[in-house]
Every structure is written in C-alpha cells, then in structure tokens.
mmCIF file of C-alpha atoms in Angstrom:
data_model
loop_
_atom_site.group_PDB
_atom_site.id
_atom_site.type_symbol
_atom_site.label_atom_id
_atom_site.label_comp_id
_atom_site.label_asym_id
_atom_site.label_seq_id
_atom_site.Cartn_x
_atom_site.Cartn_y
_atom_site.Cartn_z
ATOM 1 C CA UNK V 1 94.954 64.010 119.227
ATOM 2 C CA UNK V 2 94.927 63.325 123.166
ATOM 3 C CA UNK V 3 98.358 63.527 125.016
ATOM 4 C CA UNK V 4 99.301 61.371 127.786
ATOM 5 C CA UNK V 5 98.670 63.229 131.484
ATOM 6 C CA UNK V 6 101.305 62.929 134.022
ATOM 7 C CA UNK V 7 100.457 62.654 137.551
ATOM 8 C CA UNK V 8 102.633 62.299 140.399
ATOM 9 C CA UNK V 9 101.174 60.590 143.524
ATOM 10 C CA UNK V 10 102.698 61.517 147.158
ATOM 11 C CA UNK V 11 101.770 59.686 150.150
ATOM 12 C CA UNK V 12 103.042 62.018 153.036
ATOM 13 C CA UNK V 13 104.738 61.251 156.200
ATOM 14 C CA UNK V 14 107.294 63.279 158.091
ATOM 15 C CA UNK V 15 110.050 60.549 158.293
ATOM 16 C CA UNK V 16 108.875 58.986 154.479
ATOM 17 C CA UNK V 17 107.333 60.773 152.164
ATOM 18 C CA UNK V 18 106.341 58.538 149.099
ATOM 19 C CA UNK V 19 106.097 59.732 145.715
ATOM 20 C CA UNK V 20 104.931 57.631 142.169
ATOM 21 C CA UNK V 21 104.696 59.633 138.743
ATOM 22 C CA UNK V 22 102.624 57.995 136.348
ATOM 23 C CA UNK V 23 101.549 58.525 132.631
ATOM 24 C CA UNK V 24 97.573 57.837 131.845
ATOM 25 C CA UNK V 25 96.007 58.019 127.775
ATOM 26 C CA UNK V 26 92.850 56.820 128.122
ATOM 27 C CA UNK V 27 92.346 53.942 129.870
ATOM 28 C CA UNK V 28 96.613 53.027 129.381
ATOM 29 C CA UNK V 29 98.643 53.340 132.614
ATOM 30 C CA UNK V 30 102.431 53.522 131.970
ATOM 31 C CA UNK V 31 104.900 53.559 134.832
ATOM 32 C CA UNK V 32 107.681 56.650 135.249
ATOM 33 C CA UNK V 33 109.136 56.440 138.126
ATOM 34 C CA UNK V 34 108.788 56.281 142.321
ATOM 35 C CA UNK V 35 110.753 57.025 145.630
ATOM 36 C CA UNK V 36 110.798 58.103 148.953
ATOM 37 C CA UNK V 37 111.844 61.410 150.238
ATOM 38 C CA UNK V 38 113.232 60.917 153.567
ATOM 39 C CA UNK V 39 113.733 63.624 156.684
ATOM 40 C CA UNK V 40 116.495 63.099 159.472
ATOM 41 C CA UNK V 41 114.789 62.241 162.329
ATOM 42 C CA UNK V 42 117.723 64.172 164.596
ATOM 43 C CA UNK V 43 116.974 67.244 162.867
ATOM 44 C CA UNK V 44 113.955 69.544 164.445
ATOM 45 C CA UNK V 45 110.596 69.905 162.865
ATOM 46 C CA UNK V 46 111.207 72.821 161.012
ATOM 47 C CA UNK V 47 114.565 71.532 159.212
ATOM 48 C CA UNK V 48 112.653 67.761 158.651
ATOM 49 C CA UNK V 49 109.810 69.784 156.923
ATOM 50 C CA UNK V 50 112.474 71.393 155.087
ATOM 51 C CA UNK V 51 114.132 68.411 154.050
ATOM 52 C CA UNK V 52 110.743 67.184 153.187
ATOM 53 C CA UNK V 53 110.171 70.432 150.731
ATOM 54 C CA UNK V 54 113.455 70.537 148.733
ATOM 55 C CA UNK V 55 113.288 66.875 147.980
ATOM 56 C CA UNK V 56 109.643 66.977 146.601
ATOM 57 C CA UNK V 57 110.466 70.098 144.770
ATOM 58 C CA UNK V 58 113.634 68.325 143.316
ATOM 59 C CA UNK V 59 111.083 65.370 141.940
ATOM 60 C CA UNK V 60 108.345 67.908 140.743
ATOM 61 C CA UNK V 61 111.357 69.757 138.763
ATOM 62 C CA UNK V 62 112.579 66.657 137.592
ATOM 63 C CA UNK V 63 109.455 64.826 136.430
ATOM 64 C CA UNK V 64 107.501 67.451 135.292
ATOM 65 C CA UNK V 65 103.844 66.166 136.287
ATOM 66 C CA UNK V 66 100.756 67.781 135.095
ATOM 67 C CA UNK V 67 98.601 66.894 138.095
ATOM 68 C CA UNK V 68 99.309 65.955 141.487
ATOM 69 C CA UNK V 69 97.209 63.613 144.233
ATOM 70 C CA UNK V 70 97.964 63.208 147.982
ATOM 71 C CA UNK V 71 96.751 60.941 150.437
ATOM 72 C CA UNK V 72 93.930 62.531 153.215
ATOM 73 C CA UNK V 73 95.095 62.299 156.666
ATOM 74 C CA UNK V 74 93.547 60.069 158.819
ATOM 75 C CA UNK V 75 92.913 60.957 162.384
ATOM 76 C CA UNK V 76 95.192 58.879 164.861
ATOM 77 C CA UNK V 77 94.934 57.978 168.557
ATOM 78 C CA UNK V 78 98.539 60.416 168.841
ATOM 79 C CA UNK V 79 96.960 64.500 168.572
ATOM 80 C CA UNK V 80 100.808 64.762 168.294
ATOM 81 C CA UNK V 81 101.644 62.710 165.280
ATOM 82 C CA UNK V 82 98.306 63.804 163.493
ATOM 83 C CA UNK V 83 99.255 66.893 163.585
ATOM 84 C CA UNK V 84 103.090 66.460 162.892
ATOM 85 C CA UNK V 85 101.542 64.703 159.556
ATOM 86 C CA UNK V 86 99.210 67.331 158.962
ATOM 87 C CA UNK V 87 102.228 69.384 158.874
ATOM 88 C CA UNK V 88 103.989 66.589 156.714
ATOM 89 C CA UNK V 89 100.971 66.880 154.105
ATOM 90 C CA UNK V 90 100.767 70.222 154.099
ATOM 91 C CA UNK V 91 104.498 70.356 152.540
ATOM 92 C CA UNK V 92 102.833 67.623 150.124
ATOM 93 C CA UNK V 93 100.305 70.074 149.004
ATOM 94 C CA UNK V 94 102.325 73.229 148.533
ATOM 95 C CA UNK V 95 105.189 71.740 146.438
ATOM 96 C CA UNK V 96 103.286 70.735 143.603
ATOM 97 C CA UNK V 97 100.868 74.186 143.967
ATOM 98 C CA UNK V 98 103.859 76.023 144.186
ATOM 99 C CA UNK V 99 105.004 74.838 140.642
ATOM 100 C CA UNK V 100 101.186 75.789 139.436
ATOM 101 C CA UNK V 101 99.493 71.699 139.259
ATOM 102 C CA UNK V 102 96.486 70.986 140.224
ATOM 103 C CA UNK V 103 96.474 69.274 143.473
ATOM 104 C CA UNK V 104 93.508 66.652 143.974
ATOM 105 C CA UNK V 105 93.468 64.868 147.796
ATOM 106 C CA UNK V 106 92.145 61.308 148.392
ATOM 107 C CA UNK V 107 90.718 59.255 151.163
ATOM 108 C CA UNK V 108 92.962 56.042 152.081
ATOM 109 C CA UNK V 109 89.938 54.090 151.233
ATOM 110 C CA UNK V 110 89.014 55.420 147.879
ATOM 111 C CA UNK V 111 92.820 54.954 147.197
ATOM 112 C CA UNK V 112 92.621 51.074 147.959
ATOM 113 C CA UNK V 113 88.849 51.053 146.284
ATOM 114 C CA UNK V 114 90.371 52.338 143.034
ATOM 115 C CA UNK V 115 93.153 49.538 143.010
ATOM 116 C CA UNK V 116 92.489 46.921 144.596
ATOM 117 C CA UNK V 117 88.539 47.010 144.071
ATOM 118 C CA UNK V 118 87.312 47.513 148.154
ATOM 119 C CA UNK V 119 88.183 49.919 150.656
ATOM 120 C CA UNK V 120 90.273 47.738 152.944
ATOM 121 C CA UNK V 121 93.280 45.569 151.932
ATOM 122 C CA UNK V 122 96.452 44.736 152.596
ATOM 123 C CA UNK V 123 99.601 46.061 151.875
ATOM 124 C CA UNK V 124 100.307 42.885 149.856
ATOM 125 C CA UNK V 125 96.866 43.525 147.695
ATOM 126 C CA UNK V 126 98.073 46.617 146.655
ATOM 127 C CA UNK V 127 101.579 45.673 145.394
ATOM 128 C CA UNK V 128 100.304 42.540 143.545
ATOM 129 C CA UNK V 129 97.666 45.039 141.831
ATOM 130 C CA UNK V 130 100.290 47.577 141.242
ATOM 131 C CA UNK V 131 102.403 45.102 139.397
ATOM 132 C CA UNK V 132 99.356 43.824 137.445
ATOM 133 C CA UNK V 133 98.628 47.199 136.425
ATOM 134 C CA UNK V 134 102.060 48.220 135.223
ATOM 135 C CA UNK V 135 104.089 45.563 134.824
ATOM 136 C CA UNK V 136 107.195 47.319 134.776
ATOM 137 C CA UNK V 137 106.222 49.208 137.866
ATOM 138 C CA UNK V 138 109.727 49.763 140.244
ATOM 139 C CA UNK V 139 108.635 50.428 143.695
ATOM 140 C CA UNK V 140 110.916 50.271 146.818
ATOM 141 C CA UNK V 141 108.990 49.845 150.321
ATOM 142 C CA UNK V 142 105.058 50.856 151.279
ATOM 143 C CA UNK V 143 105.420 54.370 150.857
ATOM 144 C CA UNK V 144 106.691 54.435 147.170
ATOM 145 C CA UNK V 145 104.066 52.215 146.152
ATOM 146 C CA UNK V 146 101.231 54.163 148.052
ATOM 147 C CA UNK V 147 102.095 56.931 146.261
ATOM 148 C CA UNK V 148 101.807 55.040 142.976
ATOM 149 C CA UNK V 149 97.753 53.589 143.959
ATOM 150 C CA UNK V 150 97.552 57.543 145.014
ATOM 151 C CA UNK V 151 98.814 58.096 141.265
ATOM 152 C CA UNK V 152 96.781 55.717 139.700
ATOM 153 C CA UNK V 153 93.564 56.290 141.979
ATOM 154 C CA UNK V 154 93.591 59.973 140.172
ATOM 155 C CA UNK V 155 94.015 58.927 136.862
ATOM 156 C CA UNK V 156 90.768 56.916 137.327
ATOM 157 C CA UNK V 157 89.330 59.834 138.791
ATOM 158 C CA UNK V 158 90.432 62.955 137.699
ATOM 159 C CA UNK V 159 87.749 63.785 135.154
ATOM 160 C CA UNK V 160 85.064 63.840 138.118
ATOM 161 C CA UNK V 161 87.904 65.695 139.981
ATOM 162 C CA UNK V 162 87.858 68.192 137.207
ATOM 163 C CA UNK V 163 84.415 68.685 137.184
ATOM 164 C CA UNK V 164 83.769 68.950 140.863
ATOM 165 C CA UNK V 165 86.565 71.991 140.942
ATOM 166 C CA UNK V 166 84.965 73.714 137.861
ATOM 167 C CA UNK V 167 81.738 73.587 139.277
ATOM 168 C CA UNK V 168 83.436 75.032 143.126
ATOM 169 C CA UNK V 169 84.739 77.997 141.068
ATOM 170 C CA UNK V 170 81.606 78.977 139.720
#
C-alpha cells in the first residue's frame, strides 16, 4: 500500500522566507501547515542568513518532510539583491539537504503553470487556486502561499523529478 509523501515548499527571500508542507497520495493534496521565516533587517548579512537557517531547520525538524522544492532565482535589475537572494536560497537548499531530503528547484513560471494552469498570473490567481485545491489551506501573506504552489508544483512533478535525477546519476 502507497503512503502519503510530504513535501515542504520554501520560497526564499532574505527578509521572508516562505515555507508550505504538504501531504500528496496520488492525485489527493492535503494541507499541513505554512509560515514565514523572517530575518532582522538591522542585523548584518551573515546573522540574517543565520536567522534564516535556524528557523528553516526548526520547520524541517518539526514537520518532518520527505522532499523539499524551492523557488529558482530570477535575475533582477539589482546585481546586489540577486545575489543577496542567491545567498537567501542557498540557505533554502542546504537546510533540507542537510537533514538528507531530496531537494528539487523550480522556475517561477512552472510554479504558476502547475497551479494556476499558465505561466503568468497574479498573486490573487494563485491564492484562489490554492484554496480550491485544499480547502482548508491556512496561508498568511505571498510568501507562505508561494511556498505552498512551490509544494504543490512538486507533488505534480516529482515523479519526472525522480527520473531526471536517476538518470543524472548514472
């Protein structure tokens, strides 16, 4: 008998880091649980990417996912920022690798394509979708329910994703 996956979405950002953990049998979604880790934007970069770690650990440890996705970065007009986000993401990355999950990364677009059925939408789009999909979804600002279409974009994708890394490792 199949058990239900868990999968914890992050959408990184250095001030807000979203995060969504989701259950998928089959075709089923069920909601767990979302938030936002936040960094003190007094604090230098190394402490905010600190800040950033320990609270994404704490959720990992909490939640106990089986698999992880996290939003690509896209490329800004700011070199600054993109990087500073880079540096954001990477934190994204190494918590859940650290505690031995998979970690499968996503393209903004494919994210929205998965949910909301095109590339491009709206905020809005993607709330009204998220509550359609799980109706007892809980989700407080854009970042927490980012990470959730993050979430849910793997579990519509992570048998390809699956695949595609068997195949990389020979």
């Amino acid at each position: 008998m199949q058990s239900a996956i868990r999968i914890i979405g992050i959408d990184p950002g250095l001030r807000r880091t979203g995060w969504g953990v989701i259950e998928t049998l089959g075709n089923s979604l069920r909601f767990v649980a979302s938030g936002t880790v936040t960094s003190d934007g007094d604090m230098d970069l190394a402490s905010r990417l600190c800040q950033l770690h320990d609270g994404l650990a704490e959720i990992v440890h909490s939640y106990q996912p089986d698999e992880a996705a996290v939003e690509q970065t896209f490329v800004n007009k700011d070199a600054v920022a993109t990087l500073k986000l880079g540096q954001a993401r990477g934190v994204a990355m190494l918590v859940p690798a650290r505690a031995g999950l998979p970690v499968s990364e996503y393209a903004p677009n494919a994210v929205k394509k998965s949910v909301i059925g095109v590339g491009h939408g709206e905020k809005q789009q993607i709330h009204m979708m998220l509550k359609i999909l799980m109706p007892k979804a809980e989700f407080k600002g854009n970042d927490a329910a980012d990470a959730l279409a993050i979430a849910i974009c793997h579990a519509h994708n992570r048998g390809g994703e699956r695949m595609r890394r068997v195949l990389a490792t020979g």
